[in-house]
Coordinates of C-alpha atoms in Angstrom, one line a residue:
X1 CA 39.4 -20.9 -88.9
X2 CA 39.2 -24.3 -88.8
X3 CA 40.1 -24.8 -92.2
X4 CA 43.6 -22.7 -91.3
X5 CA 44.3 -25.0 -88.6
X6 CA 44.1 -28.0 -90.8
X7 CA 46.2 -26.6 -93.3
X8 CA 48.4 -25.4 -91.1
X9 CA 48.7 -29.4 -90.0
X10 CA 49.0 -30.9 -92.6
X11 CA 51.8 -28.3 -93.8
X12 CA 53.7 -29.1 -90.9
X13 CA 53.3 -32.6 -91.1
X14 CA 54.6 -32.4 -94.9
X15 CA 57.8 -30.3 -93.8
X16 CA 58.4 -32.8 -90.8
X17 CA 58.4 -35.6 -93.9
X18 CA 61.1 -33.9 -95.7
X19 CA 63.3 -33.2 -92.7
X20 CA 63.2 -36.9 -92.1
X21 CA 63.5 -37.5 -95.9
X22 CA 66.7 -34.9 -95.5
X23 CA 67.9 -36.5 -92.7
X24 CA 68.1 -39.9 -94.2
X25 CA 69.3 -38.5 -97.3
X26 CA 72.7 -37.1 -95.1
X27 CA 72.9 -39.9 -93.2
X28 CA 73.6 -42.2 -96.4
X29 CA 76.0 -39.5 -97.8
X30 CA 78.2 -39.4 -94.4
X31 CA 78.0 -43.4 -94.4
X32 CA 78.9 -43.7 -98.3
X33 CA 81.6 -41.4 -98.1
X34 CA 83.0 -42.6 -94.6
X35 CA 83.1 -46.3 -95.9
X36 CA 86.6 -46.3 -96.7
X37 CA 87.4 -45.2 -93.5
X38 CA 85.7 -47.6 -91.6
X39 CA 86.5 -50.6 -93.6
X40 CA 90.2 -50.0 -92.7
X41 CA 90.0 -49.6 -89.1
X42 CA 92.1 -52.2 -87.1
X43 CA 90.3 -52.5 -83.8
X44 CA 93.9 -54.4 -82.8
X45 CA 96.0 -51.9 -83.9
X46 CA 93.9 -48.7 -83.8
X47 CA 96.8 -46.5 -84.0
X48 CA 98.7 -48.0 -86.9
X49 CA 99.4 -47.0 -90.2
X50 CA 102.1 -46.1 -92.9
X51 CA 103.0 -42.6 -92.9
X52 CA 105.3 -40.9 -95.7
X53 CA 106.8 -38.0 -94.7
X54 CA 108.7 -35.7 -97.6
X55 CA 111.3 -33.5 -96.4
X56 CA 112.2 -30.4 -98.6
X57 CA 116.3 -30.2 -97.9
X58 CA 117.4 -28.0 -100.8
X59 CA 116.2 -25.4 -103.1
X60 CA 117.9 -25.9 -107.0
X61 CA 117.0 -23.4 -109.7
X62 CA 114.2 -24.9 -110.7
X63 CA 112.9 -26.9 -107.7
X64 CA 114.2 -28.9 -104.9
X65 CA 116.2 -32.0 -103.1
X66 CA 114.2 -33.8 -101.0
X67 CA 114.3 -36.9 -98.6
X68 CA 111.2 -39.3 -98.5
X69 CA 110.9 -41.7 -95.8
X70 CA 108.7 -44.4 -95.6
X71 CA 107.6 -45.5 -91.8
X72 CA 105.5 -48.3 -90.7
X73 CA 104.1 -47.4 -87.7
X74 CA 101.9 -51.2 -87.7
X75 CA 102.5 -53.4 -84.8
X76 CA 102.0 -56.8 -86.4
X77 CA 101.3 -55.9 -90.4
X78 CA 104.5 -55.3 -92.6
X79 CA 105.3 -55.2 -96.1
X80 CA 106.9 -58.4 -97.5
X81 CA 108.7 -59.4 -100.6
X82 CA 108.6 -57.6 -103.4
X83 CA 108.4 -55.2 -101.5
X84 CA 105.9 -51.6 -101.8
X85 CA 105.3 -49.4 -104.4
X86 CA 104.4 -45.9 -103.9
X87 CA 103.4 -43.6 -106.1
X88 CA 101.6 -40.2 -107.3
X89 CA 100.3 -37.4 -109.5
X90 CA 102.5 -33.9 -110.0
X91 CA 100.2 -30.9 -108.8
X92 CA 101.9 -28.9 -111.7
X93 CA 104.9 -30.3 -114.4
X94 CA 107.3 -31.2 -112.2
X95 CA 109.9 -33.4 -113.4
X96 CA 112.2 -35.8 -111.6
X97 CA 116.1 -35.2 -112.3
X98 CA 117.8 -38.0 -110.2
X99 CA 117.2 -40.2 -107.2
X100 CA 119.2 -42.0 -104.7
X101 CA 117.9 -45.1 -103.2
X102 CA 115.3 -45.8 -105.5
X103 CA 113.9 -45.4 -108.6
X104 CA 110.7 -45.2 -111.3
X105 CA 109.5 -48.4 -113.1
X106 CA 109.1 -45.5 -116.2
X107 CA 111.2 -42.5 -117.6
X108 CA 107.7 -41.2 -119.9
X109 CA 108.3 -39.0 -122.3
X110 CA 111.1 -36.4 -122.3
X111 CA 111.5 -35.5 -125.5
X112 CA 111.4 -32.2 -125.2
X113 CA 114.1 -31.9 -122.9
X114 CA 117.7 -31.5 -124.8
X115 CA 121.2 -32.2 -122.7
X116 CA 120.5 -33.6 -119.6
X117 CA 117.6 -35.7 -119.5
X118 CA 115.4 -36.3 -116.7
X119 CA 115.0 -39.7 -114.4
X120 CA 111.7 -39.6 -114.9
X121 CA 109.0 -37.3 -117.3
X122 CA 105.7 -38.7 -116.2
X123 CA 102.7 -36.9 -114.5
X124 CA 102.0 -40.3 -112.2
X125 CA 105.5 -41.6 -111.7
X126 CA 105.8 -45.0 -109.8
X127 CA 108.6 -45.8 -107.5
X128 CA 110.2 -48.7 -106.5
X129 CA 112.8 -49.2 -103.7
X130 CA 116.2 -50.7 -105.0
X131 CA 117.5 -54.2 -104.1
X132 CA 120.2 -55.0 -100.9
X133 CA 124.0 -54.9 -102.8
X134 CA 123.3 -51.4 -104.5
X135 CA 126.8 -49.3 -104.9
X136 CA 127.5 -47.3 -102.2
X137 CA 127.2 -44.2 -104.3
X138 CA 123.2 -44.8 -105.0
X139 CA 122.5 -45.0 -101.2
X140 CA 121.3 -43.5 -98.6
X141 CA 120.5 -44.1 -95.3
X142 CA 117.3 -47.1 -94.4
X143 CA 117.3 -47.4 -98.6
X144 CA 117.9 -50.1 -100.8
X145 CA 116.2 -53.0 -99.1
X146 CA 114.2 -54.3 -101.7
X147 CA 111.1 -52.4 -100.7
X148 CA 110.7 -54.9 -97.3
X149 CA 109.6 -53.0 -94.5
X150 CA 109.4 -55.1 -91.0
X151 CA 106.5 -54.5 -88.7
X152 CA 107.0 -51.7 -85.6
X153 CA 106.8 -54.5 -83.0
X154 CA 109.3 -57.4 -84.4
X155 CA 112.0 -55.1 -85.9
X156 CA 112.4 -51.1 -85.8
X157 CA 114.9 -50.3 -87.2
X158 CA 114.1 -51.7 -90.4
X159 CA 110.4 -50.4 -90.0
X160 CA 111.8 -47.7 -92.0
X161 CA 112.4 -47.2 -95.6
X162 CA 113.7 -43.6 -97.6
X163 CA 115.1 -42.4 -100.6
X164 CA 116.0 -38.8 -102.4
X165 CA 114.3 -37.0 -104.9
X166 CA 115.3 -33.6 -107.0
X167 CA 111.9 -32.6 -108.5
X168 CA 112.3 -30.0 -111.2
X169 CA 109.9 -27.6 -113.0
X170 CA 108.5 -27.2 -109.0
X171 CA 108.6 -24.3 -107.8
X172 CA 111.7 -23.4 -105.7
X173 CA 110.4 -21.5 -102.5
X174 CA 107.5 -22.4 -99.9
X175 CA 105.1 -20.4 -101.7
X176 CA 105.6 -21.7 -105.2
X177 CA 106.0 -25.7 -104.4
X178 CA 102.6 -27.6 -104.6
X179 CA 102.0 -30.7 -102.6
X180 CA 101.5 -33.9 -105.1
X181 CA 98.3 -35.5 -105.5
X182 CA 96.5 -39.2 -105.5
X183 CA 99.4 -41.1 -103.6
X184 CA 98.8 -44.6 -103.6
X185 CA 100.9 -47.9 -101.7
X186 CA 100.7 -51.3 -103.1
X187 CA 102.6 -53.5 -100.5
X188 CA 102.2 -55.8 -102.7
X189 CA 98.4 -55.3 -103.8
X190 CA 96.5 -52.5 -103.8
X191 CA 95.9 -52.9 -99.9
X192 CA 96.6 -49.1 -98.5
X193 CA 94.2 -46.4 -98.8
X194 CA 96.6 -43.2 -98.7
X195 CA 95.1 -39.9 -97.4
X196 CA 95.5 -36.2 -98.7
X197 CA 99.3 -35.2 -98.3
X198 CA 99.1 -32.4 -95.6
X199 CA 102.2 -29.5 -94.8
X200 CA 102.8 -30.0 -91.4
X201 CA 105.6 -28.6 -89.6
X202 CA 109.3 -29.1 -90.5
X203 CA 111.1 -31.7 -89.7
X204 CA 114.0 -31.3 -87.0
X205 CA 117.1 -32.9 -87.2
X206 CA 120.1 -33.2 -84.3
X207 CA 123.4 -34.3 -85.3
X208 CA 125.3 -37.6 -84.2
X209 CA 127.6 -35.6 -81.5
X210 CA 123.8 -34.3 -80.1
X211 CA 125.2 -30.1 -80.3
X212 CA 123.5 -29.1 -83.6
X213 CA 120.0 -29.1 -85.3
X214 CA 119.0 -28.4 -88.5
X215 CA 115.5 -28.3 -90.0
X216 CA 113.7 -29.4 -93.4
X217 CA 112.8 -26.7 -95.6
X218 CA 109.1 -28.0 -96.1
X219 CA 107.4 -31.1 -94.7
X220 CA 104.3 -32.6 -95.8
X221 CA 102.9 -35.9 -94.6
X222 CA 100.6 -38.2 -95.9
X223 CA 98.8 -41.1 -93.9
X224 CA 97.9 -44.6 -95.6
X225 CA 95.8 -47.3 -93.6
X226 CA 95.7 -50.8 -94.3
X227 CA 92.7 -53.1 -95.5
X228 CA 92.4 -56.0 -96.5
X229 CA 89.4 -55.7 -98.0
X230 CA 90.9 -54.2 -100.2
X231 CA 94.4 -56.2 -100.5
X232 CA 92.1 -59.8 -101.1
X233 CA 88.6 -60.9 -102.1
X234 CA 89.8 -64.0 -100.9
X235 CA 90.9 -65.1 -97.5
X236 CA 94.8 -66.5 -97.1
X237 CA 94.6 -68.5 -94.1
X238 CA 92.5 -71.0 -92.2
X239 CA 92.9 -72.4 -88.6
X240 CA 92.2 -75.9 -87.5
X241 CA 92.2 -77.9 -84.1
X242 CA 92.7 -80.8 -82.1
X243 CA 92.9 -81.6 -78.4
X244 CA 94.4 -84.3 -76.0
X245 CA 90.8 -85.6 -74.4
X246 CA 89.3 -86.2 -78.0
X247 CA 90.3 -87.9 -81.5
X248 CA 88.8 -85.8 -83.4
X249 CA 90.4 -83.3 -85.4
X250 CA 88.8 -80.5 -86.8
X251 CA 90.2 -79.4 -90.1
X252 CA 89.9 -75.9 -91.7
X253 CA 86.1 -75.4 -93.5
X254 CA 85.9 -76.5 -96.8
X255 CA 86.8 -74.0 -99.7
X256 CA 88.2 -71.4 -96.8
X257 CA 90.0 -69.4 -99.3
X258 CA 88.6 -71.3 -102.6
X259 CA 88.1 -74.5 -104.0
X260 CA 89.3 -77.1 -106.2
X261 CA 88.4 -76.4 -109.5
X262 CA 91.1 -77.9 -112.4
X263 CA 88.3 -78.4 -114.6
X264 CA 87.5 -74.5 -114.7
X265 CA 90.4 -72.9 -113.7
X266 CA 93.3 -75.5 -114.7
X267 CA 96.9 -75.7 -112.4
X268 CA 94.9 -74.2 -109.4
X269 CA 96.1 -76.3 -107.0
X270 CA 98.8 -79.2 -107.6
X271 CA 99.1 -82.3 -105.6
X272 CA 101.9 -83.1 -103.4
X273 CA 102.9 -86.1 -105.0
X274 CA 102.5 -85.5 -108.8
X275 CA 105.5 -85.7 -110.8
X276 CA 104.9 -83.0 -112.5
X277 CA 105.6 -80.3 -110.1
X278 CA 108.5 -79.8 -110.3
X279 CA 108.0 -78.8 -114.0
X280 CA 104.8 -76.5 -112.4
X281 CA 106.6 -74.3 -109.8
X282 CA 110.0 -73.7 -112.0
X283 CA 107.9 -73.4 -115.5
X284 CA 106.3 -70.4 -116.8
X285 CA 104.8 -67.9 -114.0
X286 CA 106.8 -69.0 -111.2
X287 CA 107.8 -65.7 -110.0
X288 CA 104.0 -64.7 -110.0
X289 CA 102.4 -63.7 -106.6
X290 CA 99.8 -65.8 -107.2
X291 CA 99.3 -68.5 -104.9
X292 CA 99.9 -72.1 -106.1
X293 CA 98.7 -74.3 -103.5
X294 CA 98.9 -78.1 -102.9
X295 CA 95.1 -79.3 -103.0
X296 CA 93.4 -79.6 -100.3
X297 CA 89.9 -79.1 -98.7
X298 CA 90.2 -75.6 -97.8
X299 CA 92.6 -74.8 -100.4
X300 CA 94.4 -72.2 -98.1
X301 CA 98.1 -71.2 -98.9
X302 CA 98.6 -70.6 -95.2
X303 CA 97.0 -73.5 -92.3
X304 CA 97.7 -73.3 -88.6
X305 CA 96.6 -76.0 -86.2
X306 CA 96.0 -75.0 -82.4
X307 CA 96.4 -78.2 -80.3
X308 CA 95.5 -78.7 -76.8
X309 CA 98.4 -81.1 -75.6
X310 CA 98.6 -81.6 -72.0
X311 CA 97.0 -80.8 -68.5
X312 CA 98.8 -80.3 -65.3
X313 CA 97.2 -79.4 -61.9
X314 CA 98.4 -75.7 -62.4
X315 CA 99.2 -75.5 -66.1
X316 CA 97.5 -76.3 -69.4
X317 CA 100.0 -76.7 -72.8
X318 CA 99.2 -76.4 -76.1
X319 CA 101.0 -76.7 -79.4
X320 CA 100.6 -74.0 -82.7
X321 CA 101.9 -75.5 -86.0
X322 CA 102.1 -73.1 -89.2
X323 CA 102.0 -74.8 -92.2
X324 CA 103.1 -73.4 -95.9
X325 CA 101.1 -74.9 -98.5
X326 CA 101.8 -72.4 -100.6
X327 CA 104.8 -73.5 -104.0
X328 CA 105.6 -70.1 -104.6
X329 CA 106.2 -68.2 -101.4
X330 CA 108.8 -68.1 -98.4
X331 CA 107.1 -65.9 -95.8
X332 CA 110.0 -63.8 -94.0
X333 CA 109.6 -62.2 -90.7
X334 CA 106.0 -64.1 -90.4
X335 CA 103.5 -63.6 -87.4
X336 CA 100.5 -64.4 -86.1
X337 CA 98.1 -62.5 -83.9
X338 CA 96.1 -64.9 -81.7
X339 CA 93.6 -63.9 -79.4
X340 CA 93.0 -66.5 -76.1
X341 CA 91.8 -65.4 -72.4
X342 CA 94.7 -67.0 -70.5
X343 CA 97.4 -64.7 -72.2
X344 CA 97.0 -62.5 -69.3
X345 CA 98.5 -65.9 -67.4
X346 CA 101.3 -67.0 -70.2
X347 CA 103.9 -68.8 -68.3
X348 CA 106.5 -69.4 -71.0
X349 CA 106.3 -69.8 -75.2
X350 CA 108.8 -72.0 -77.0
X351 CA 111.2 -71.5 -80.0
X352 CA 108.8 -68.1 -81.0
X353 CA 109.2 -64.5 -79.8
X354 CA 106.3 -62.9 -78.1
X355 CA 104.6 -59.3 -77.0
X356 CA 101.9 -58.9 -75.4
X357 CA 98.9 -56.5 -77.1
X358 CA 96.7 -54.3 -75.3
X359 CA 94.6 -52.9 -77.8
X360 CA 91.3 -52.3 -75.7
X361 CA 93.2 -51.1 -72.2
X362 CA 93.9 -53.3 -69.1
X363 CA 92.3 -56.4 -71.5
X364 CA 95.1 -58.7 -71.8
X365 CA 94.2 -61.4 -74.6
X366 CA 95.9 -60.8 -77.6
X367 CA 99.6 -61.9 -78.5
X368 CA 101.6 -61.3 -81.2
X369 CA 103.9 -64.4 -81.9
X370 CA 106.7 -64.6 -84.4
X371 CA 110.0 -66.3 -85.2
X372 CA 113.0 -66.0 -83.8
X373 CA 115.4 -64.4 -86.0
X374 CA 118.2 -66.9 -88.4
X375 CA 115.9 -69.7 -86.5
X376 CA 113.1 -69.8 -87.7
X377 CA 111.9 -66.9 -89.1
X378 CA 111.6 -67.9 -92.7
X379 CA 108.4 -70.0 -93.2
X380 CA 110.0 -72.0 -96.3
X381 CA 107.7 -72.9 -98.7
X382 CA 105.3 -76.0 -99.3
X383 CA 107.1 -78.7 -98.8
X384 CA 108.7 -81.2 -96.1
X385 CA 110.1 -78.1 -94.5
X386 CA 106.9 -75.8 -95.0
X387 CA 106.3 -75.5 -91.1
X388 CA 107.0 -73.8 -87.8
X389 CA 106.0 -75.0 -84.5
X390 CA 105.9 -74.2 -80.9
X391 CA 104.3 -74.7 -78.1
X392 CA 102.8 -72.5 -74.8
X393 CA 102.5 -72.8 -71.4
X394 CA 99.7 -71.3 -69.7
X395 CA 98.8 -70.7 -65.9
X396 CA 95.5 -71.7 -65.0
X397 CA 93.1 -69.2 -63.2
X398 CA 90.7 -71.2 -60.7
X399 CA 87.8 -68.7 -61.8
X400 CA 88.1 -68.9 -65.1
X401 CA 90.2 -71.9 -66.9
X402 CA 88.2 -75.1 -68.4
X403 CA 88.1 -77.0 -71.2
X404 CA 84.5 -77.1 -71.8
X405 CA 82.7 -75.1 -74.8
X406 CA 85.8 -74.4 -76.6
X407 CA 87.6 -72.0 -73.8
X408 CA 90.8 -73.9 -74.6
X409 CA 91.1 -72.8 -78.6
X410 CA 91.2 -69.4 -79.4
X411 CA 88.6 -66.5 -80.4
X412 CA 90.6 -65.8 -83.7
X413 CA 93.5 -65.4 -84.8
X414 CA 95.4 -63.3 -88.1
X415 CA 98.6 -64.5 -90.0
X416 CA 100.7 -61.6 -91.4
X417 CA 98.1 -59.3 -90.4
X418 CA 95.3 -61.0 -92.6
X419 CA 92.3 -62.4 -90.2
X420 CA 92.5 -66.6 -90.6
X421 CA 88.9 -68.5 -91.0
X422 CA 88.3 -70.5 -87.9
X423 CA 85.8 -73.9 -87.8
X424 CA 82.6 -73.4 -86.8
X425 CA 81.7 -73.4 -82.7
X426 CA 79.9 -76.2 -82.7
X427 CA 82.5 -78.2 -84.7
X428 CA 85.0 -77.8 -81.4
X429 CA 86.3 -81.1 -80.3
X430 CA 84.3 -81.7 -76.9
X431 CA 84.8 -83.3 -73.5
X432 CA 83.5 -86.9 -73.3
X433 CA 80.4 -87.2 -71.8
X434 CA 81.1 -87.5 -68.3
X435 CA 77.9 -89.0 -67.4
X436 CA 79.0 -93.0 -67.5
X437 CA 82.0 -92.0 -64.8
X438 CA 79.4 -91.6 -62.3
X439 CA 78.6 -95.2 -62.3
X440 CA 82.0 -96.4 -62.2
X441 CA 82.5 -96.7 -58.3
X442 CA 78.7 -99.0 -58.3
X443 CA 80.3 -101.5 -61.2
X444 CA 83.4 -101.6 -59.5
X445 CA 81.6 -102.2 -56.3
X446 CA 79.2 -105.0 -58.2
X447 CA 82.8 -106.4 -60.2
X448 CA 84.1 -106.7 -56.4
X449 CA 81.2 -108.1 -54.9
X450 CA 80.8 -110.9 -57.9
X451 CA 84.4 -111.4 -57.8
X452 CA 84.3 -112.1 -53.8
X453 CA 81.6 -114.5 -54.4
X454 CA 83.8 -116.6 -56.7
X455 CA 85.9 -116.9 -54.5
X456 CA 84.0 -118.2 -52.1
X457 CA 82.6 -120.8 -54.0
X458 CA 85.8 -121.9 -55.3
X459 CA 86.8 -122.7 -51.8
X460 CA 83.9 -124.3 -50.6

């Protein structure tokens, strides 16, 4: 009997071991196959992402007209020059006949067609959007912008970006179409991670005098989130920091986004003053995306300095300064995402627009800053006029304002959506040691007292 018992134990104890061993076992395949997932995830812009949405218009012999539109639905993060490019596999043999507002970077192969060939033959086609100044006959509506999408908050309208498609060799009814496969976004870099496309319901459409609506045929949607992970290995940006109440200037941490290695890697920065660099930007490679960067410490193409500049008895002002180091890039429609505790008392912000974020509820202390349009918008490149500035006025809060342990500088802060490196904590430029004021009013008492006493003297 007892012999049972023990068995009985110790087979328990063994089947306990593998329902742990299980358990791990799961735990690690949910994890593995979630990381993609979680590495995108904006905690400042839970909600955002780029959704394509294909609307099935028109059924043709062999398949259908369709409308593809490109939204970003991205607060602070948009797509800059050259613009995305999106593309796919065909579930079956489909074919593309024509498009209007945009086009493949490849026809394939379409040799076996005879008479009217098609616009595109390949199983994984790529598509680029076309450039502003397109004729009139190869438009349609939100195309032709160079692939440039702006971000939801600092422009709407042109958060938007479609084109048409006739797909042959498709199928040409609901039941016969199949949804394309593997769609990717590179905007620019391979920074999106597109979900599975999904048929959702169609798309409704009301007519400019408001008395008609139509619907799309089919709609499927597919969902692609941001990360830049992904985008860089490398960071783009660095913050540095100054203040009123001390000289010292903290600079960006060495080899932020690299470091200076010609011996190596030759041409990877250039310096400011060499007369060669104008030979360097223009020469072979310019149009590269590529950063060339003047050499610095922190060898970032993008720097912005947060300085403390004044104190009032109600107010506190500081100054931000966005500098370009970068030869071969104008940033357009720029931000920055800072993140301070006195935005919930902003009194006023200079030459930039601004909008307030609320991305954890009634927790106001993020802003999203950018320029003000034909202003300064444009972040020209390195150079004498590679920099935007402004400054902010800020209400101070008995309870919480001061200027000791860093509360002045912000937690962090992102440029074009990308999070910047900031200096160390214990780098901050701190408040003199208030400790010698104390004695002030004795030495002024002792420099009066001495000083009366030579007097006295003097006119005896």
């Amino acid at each position: 009997m007892e012999l049972k018992i023990s068995l009985l134990s110790f087979n328990s104890g063994r089947s306990i071991s593998k329902l742990a061993h299980f358990a791990s076992f799961l735990v690690c395949f949910l994890l593995f196959f979630s990381f993609k997932s979680i590495e995108a995830f904006d905690a400042l812009d839970p909600n955002g992402n780029i959704t394509i949405k294909w609307d099935i218009m028109q059924w043709t012999p062999d398949g259908y007209v369709a409308v593809v539109t490109i939204n970003n639905y991205q607060q602070y993060r948009h797509i800059q020059s050259p613009g995305w490019i999106l593309g796919w596999t065909w579930a079956k043999k489909e074919v593309i006949w024509s498009m209007v507002g945009s086009q493949t970077t490849e026809q394939g192969d379409c040799s076996k067609f005879k008479g009217s060939i098609p616009h595109c033959c390949k199983k994984n086609p790529t598509v680029v959007d076309l450039l502003p100044g397109t004729p009139y006959n190869m438009q349609i509506a939100n195309c032709c912008k160079g692939g440039v999408l702006s971000s939801w908050v600092q422009d709407p309208p042109n958060a938007v970006s479609a084109f048409q498609i006739s797909a042959g060799s498709a199928g040409s009814n609901n039941k016969t179409v199949r949804v394309p496969k593997n769609f990717t976004l590179k905007a620019p870099g391979p920074g999106y991670t597109c979900g599975v496309a999904k048929i959702v319901k169609q798309s409704r459409f009301v007519s400019q005098d408001g008395r008609r609506t139509t619907q799309a045929l089919m709609t499927w949607n597919v969902t692609c989130t941001y990360s830049q992970f992904l985008s860089q290995k490398t960071p783009s940006c660095c913050v540095s920091l100054s203040s009123f109440y001390n000289d010292t200037i903290v600079d960006c941490p060495t080899c932020s986004c690299g470091c200076q290695n010609n011996v190596t890697q030759p041409g990877s920065c250039v310096e400011g003053d060499s007369p060669y660099l104008a030979s360097v930007v223009n020469g072979p490679g310019k149009s590269s995306l590529v950063p060339l960067v003047q050499c610095t410490s922190h060898m970032c193409p993008v720097r912005i300095h947060w300085h403390v500049k004044l104190n009032y008895k109600e107010y506190w002002r500081a100054k931000i300064t966005i500098t370009n180091f970068n030869y071969r890039m104008n940033y357009s429609q720029w931000n920055l995402v800072v993140q301070h505790p006195n935005f919930d008392n902003i009194t006023q912000i200079f030459s930039f627009d601004y909008k307030s974020l609320t991305p954890y509820g009634g927790i106001n202390d993020t802003a999203m800053l950018w320029g003000m349009k034909y202003y300064n918008d444009l972040l020209m490149e390195a150079g004498p006029a590679g920099n935007v500035q402004s400054e902010l006025l800020f209400r101070k809060d008995a309870s919480t304002f001061t200027f000791q342990k860093g509360w002045a500088f912000p937690r962090r802060i992102y440029f074009n959506g990308d999070i910047c490196v900031m200096p160390a904590p214990d780098a901050y430029p701190w408040l003199p040691n208030t400790g010698p004021l104390s004695f002030r009013p004795v030495l002024l008492r002792l420099l009066v007292f001495w000083t009366t006493l030579a007097c006295l003297f003097i006119y005896v």
